mmCIF file of C-alpha atoms in Angstrom:
data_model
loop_
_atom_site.group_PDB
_atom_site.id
_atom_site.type_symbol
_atom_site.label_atom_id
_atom_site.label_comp_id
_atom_site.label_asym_id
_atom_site.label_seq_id
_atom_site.Cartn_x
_atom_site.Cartn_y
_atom_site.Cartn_z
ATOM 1 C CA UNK A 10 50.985 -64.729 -22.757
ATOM 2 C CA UNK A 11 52.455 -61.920 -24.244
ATOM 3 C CA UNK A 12 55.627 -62.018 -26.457
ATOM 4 C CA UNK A 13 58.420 -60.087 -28.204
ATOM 5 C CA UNK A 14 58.803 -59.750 -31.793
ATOM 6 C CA UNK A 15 61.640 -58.172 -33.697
ATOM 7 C CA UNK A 16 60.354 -57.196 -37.280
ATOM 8 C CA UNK A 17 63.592 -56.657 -39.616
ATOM 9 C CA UNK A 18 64.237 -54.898 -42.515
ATOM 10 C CA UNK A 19 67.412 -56.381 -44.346
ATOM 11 C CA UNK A 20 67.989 -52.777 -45.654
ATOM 12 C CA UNK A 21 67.871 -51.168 -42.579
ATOM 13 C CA UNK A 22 69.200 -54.400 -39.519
ATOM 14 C CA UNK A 23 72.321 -55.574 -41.324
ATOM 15 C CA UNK A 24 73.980 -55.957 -37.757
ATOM 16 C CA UNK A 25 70.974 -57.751 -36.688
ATOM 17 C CA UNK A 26 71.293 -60.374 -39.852
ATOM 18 C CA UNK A 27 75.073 -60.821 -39.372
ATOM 19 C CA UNK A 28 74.343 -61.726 -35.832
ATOM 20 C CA UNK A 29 71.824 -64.479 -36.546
ATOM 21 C CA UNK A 30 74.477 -65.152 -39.262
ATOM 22 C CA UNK A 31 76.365 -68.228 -37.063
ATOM 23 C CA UNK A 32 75.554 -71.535 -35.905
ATOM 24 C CA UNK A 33 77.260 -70.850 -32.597
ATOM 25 C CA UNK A 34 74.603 -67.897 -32.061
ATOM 26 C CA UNK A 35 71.694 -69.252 -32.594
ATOM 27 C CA UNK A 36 71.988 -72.262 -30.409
ATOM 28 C CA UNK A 37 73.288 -69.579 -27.844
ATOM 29 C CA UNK A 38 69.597 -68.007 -28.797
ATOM 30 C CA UNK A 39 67.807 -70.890 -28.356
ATOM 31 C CA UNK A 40 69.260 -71.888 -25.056
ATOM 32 C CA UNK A 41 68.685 -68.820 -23.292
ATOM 33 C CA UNK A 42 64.731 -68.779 -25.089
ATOM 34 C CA UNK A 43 64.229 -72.016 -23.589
ATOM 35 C CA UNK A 44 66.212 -71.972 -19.979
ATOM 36 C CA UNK A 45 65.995 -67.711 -19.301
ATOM 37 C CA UNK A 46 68.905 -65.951 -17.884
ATOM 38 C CA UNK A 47 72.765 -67.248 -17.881
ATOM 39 C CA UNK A 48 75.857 -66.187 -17.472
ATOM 40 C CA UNK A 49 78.526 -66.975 -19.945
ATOM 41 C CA UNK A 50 80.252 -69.662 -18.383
ATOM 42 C CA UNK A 51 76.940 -71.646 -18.134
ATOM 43 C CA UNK A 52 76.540 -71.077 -21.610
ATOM 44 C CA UNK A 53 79.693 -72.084 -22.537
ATOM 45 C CA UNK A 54 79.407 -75.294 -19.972
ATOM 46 C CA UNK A 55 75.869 -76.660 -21.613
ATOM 47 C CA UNK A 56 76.690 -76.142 -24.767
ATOM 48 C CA UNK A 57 79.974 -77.782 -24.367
ATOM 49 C CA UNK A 58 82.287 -75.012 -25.505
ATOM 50 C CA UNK A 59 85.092 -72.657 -24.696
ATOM 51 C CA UNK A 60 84.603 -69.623 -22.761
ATOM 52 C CA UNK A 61 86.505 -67.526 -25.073
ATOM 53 C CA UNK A 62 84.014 -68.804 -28.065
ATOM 54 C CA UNK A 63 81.238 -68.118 -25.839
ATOM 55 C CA UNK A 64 82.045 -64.646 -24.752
ATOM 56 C CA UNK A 65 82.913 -63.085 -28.513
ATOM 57 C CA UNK A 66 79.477 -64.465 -29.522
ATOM 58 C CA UNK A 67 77.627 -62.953 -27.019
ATOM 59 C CA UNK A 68 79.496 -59.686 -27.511
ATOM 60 C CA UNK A 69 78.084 -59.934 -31.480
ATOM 61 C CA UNK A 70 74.825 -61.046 -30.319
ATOM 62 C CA UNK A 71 74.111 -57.884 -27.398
ATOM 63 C CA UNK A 72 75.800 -55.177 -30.398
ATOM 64 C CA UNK A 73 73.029 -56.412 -32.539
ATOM 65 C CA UNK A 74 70.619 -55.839 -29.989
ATOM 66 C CA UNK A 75 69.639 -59.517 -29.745
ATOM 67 C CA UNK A 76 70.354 -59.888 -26.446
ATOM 68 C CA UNK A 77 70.724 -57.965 -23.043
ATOM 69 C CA UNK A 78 73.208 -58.172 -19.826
ATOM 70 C CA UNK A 79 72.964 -57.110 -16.891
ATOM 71 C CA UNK A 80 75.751 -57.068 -14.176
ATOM 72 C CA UNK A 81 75.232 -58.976 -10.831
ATOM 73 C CA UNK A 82 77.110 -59.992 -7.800
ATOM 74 C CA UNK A 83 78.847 -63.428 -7.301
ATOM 75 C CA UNK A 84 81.214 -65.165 -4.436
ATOM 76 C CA UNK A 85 83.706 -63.909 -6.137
ATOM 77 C CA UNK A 86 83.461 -60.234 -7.924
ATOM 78 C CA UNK A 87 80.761 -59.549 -10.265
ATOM 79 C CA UNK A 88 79.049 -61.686 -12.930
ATOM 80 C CA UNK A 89 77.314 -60.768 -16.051
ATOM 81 C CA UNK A 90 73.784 -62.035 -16.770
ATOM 82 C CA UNK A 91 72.656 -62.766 -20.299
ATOM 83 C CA UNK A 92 68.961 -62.135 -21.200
ATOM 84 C CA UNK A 93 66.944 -62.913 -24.823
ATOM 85 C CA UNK A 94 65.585 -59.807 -25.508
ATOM 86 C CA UNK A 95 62.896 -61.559 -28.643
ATOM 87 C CA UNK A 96 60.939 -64.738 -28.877
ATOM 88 C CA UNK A 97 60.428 -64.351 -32.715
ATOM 89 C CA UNK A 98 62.630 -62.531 -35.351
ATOM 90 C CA UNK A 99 60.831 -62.399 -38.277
ATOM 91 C CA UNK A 100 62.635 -60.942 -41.371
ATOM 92 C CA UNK A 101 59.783 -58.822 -43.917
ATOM 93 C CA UNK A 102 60.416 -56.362 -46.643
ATOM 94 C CA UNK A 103 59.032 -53.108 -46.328
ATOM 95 C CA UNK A 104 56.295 -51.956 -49.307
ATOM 96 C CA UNK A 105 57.270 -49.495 -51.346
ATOM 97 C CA UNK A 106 54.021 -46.913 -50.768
ATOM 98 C CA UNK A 107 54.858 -44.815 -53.639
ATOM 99 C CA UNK A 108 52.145 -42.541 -55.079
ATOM 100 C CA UNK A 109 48.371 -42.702 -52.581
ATOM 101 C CA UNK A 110 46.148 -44.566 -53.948
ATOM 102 C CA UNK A 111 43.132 -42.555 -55.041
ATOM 103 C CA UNK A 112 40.627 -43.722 -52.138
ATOM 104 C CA UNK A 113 43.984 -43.020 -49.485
ATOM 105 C CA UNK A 114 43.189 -39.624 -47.097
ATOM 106 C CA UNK A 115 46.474 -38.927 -45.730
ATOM 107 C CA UNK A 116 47.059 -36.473 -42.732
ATOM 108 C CA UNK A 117 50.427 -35.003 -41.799
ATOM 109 C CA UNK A 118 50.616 -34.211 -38.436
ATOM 110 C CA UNK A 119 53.692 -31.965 -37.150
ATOM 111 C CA UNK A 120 55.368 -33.128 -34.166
ATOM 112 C CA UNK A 121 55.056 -30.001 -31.821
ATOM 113 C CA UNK A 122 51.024 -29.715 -32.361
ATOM 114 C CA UNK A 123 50.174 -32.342 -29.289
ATOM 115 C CA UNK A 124 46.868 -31.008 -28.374
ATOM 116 C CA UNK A 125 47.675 -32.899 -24.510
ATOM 117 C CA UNK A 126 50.781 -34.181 -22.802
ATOM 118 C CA UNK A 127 52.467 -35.190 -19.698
ATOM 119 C CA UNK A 128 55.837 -36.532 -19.487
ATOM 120 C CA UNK A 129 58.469 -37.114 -17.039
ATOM 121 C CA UNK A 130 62.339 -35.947 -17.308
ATOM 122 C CA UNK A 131 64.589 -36.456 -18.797
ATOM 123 C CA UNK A 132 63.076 -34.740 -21.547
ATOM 124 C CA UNK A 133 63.008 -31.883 -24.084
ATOM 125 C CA UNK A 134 62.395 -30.549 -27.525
ATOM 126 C CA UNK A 135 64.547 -29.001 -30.212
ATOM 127 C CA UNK A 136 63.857 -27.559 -33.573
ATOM 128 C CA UNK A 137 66.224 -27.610 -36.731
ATOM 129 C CA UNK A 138 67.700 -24.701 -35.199
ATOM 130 C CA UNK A 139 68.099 -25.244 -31.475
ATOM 131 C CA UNK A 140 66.904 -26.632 -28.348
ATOM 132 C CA UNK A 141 63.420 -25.146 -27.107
ATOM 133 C CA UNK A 142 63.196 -23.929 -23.484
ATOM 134 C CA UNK A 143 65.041 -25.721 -20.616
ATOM 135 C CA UNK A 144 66.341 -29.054 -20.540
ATOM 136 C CA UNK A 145 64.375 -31.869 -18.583
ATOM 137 C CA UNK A 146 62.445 -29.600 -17.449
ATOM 138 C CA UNK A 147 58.272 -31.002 -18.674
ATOM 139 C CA UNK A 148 56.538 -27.245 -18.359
ATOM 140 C CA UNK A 149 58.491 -26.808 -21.417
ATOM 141 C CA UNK A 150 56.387 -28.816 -23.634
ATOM 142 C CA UNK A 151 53.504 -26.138 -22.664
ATOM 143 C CA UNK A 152 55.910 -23.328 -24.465
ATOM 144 C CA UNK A 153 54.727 -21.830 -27.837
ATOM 145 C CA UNK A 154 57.803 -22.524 -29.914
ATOM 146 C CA UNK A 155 57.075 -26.112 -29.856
ATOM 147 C CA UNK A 156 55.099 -25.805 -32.694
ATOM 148 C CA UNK A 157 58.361 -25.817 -33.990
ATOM 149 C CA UNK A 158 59.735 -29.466 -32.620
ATOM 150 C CA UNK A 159 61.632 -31.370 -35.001
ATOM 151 C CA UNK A 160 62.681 -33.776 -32.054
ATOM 152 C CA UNK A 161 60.908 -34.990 -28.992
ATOM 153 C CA UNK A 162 62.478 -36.971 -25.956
ATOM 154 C CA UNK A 163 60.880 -37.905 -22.702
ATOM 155 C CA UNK A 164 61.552 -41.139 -20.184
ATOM 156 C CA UNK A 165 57.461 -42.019 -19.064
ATOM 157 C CA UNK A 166 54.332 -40.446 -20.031
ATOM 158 C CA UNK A 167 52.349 -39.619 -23.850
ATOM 159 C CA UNK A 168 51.876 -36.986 -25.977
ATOM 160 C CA UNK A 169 48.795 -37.118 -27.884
ATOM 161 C CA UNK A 170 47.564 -35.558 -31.433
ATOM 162 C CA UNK A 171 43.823 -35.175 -32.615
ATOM 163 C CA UNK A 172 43.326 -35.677 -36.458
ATOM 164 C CA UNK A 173 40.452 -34.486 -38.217
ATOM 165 C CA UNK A 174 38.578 -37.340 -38.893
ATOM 166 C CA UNK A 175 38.611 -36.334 -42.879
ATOM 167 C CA UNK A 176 37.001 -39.693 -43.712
ATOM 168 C CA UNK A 177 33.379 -39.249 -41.166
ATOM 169 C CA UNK A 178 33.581 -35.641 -42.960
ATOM 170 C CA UNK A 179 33.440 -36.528 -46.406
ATOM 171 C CA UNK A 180 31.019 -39.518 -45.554
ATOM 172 C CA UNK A 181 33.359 -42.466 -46.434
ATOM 173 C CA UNK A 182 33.447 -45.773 -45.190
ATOM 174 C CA UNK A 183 37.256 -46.459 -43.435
ATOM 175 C CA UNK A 184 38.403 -49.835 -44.590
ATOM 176 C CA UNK A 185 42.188 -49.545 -42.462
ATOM 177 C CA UNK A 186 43.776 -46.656 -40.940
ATOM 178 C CA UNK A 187 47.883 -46.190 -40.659
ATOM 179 C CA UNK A 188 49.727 -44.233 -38.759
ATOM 180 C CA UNK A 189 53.335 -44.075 -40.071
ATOM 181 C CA UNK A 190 56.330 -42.198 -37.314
ATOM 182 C CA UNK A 191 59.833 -42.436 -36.927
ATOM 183 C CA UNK A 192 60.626 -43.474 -33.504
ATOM 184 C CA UNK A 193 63.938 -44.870 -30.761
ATOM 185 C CA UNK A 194 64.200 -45.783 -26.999
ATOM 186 C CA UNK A 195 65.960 -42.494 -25.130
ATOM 187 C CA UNK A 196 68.884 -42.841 -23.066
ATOM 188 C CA UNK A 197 71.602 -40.427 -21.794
ATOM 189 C CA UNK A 198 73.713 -40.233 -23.775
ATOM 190 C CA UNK A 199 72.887 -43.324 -26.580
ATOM 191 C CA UNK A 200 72.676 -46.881 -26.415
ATOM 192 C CA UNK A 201 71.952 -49.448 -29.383
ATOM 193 C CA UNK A 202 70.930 -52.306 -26.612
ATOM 194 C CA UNK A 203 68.212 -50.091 -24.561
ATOM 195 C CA UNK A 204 64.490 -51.533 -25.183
ATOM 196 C CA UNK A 205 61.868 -49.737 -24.361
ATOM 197 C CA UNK A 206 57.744 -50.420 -24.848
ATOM 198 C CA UNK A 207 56.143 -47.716 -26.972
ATOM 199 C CA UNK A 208 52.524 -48.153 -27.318
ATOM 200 C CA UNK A 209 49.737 -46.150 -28.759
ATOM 201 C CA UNK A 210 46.372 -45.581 -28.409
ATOM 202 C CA UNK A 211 43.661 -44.388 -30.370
ATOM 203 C CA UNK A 212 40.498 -42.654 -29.013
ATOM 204 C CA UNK A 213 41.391 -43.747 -25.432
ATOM 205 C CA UNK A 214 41.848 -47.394 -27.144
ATOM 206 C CA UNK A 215 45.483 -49.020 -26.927
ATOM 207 C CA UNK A 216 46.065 -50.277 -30.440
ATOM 208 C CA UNK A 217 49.213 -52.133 -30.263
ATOM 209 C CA UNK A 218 53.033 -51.825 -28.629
ATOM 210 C CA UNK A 219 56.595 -52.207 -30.134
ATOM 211 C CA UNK A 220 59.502 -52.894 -28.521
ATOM 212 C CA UNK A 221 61.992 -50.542 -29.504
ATOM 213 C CA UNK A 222 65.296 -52.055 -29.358
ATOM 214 C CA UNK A 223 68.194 -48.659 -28.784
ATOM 215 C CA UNK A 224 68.853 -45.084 -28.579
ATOM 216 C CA UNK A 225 70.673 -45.025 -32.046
ATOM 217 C CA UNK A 226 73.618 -43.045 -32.208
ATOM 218 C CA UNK A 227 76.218 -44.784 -33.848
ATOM 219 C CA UNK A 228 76.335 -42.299 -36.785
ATOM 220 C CA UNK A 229 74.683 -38.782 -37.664
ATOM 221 C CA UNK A 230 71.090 -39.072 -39.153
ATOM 222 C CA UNK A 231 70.311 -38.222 -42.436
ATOM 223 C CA UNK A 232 68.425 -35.008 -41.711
ATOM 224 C CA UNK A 233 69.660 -34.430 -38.384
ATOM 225 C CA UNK A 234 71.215 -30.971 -38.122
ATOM 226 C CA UNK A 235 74.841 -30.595 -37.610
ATOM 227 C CA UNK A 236 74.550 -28.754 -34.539
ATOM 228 C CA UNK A 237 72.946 -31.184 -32.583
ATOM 229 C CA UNK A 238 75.886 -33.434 -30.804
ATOM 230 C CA UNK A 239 76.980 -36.770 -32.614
ATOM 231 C CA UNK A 240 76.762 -38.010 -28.965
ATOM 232 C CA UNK A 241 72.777 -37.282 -29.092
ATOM 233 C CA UNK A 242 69.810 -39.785 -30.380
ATOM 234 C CA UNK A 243 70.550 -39.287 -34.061
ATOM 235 C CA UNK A 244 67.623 -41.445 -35.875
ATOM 236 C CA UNK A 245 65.084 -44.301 -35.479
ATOM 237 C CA UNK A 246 62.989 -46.879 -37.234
ATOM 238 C CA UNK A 247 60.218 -46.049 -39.109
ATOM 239 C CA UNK A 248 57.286 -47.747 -37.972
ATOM 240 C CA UNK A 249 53.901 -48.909 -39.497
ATOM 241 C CA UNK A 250 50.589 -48.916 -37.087
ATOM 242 C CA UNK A 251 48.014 -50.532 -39.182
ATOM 243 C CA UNK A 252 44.063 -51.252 -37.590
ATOM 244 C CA UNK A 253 42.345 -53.301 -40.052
ATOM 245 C CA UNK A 254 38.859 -55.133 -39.508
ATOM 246 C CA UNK A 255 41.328 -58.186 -38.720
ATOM 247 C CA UNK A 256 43.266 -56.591 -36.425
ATOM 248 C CA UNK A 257 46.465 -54.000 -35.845
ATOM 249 C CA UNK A 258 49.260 -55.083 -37.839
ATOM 250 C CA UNK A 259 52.932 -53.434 -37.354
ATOM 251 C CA UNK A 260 54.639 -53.149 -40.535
ATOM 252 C CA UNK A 261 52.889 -56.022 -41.772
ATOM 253 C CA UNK A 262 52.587 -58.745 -38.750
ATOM 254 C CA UNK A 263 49.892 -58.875 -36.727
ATOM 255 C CA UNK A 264 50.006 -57.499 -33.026
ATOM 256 C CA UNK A 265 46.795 -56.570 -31.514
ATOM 257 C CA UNK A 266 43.254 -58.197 -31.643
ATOM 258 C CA UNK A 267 41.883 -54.325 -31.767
ATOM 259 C CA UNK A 268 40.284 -53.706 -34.917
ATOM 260 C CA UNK A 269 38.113 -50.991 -36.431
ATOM 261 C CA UNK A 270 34.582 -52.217 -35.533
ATOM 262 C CA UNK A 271 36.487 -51.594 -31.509
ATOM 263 C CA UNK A 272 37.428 -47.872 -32.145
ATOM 264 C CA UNK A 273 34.002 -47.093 -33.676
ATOM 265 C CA UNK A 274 35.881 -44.158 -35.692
ATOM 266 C CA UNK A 275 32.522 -43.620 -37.760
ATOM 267 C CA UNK A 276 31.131 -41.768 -34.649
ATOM 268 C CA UNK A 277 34.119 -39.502 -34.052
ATOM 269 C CA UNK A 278 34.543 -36.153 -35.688
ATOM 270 C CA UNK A 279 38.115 -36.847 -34.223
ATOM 271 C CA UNK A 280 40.865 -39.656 -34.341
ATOM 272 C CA UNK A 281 43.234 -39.069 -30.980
ATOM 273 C CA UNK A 282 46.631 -40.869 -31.551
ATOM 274 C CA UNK A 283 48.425 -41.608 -27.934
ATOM 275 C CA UNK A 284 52.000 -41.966 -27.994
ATOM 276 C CA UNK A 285 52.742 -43.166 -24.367
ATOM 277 C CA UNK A 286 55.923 -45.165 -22.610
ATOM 278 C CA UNK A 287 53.586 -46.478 -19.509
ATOM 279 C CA UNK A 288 54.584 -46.174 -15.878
ATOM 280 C CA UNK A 289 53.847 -50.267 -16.163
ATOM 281 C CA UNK A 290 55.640 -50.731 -19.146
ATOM 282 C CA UNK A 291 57.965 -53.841 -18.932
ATOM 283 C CA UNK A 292 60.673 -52.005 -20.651
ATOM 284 C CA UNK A 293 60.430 -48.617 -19.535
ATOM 285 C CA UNK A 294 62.966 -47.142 -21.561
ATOM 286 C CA UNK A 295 62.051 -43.669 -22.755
ATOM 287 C CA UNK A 296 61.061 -42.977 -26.051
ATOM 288 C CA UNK A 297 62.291 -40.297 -29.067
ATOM 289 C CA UNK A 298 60.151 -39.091 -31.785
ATOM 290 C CA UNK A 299 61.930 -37.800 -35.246
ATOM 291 C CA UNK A 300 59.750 -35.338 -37.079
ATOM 292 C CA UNK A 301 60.555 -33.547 -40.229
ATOM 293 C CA UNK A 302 64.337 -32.095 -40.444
ATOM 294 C CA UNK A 303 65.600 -34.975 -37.896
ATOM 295 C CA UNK A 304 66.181 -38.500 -38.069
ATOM 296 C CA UNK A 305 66.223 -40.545 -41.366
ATOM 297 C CA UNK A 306 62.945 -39.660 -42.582
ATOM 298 C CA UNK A 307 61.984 -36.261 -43.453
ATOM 299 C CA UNK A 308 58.228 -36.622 -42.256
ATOM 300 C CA UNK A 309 56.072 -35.423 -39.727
ATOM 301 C CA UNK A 310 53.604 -38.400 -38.129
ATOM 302 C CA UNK A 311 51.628 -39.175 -41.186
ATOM 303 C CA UNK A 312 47.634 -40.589 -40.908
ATOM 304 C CA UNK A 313 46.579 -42.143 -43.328
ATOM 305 C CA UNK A 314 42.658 -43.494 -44.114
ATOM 306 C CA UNK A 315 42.039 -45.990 -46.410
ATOM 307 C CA UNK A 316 38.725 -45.906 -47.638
ATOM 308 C CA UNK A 317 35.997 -47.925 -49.697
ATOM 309 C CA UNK A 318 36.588 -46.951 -53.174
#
């Protein structure tokens, strides 16, 4: 049985921390983990408190993207659904890479060089200086000026990037293989509670999916340009893919049984990274990718090969 995991960074998920921060909160947590949906005034009735309580906790709880509503109809009016959007938070602190290690082959990849694509709307692409051809419209992402993308948006579909496989070419043996990008859900407009399944794939091999919690837009990236509207996606979280002979890891916690003996990468001249939200996906909501001059990380999507010394 599948499950979601929220993997956070105490530098980065304050909100997140100061809404596990209570008592009150995490037995709310708990209750909807163990019994699925409610609406606040069961809540408030099994755990044997008052509906105002109830109702500014889960107002703390869905800002910090722990939790989800959804709005449905009752005898009388409407009625507003609660949902646990993880099974496990797990708190980790992100290594410091610093300098590459000697036996580290590291790739940059820039975000408009997909060598394949096919997306659905709403969607786009805009450079440091401007939006490139039309808006929603996916024959855009065929136009020569995306070589210039600093930002790409689209609700279902992949884009997909082929690395030189630098390792195969200089006869090494790969001992892990990361791929590092800075990545949201995408919503009109923005949304900090708007999950969304991102999920790559490597050599026609899915490695691994995170759950993307928002559409972050709550204040102006760090490199984001100042003509692009506050009201836009404005940053996301960088994120850690990492295929080991153990497994994939994502930023350190295991995620995937798919290792490196099952994408065979010493008989491809090529490694093919597939960024994809999937017409299946459980939480099908969109996906934006931050490349260098956007976000808050001034990178493109970075490969890197670690290999036997």
């Amino acid at each position: 049985m599948s499950r979601n995991f929220l993997v956070v960074d105490p530098e980065e998920d304050l909100d997140v921390l100061k809404g596990l921060a209570s008592a009150i909160r995490v037995k709310i947590l708990k209750l909807l983990h163990i019994e699925g949906p409610l609406n606040g005034n069961d809540i408030a009735e099994r755990l044997s408190l008052p509906q105002s309580t109830v109702s500014t906790n889960l107002q703390i709880l869905e800002n910090a993207g722990l939790i989800r509503t959804e709005t449905q109809k009752a005898r009388k009016g409407n009625q507003k659904i609660c949902h646990s959007t993880f099974d496990e938070v797990l708190v980790m602190f992100k290594e410091d890479i610093g300098q590459l290690r000697s036996n580290t082959i590291e790739v940059a990849m820039p975000l408009g060089l997909y060598t394949s694509c096919d997306v659905s709307a709403p969607c786009g692409l805009c450079s440091t200086e401007g939006i490139i051809g039309l808006l929603d419209v996916p024959d855009t992402f065929l136009d020569p000026e995306r070589m210039k993308t600093g930002l790409i948006w689209f609700t279902r579909g992949y884009v997909e990037y082929q690395f030189p496989n630098n390792a195969k070419l200089a006869q090494n043996t790969i001992e892990s293989m990361e791929f590092s990008l800075e990545l949201s859900s995408e919503v009109p407009g923005t949304s900090a509670d708007w999950p969304s399944d991102i999920t790559l794939s490597v050599n026609g091999t899915e490695i691994g999916t995170w759950l993307s919690t928002g559409d972050f837009g709550d204040k102006r990236g760090v490199y984001t340009p100042d003509w692009w509207k506050l009201k836009g996606s404005q940053y996301g979280k960088l994120k850690s893919w990492r295929v080991t002979e153990n497994g994939t890891f994502i930023d350190g916690m295991k995620i995937s049984p798919v290792s490196l003996a099952d994408l065979d990468l010493a008989n491809h001249h090529s490694i093919r990274l597939r960024i994809a939200v999937k017409e299946d996906a459980k939480h099908p909501g969109g996906i934006n990718i931050f490349g260098r001059g956007f976000g808050n990380y001034d990178q493109d999507i970075l490969l890197r090969l670690h290999v036997a010394g």
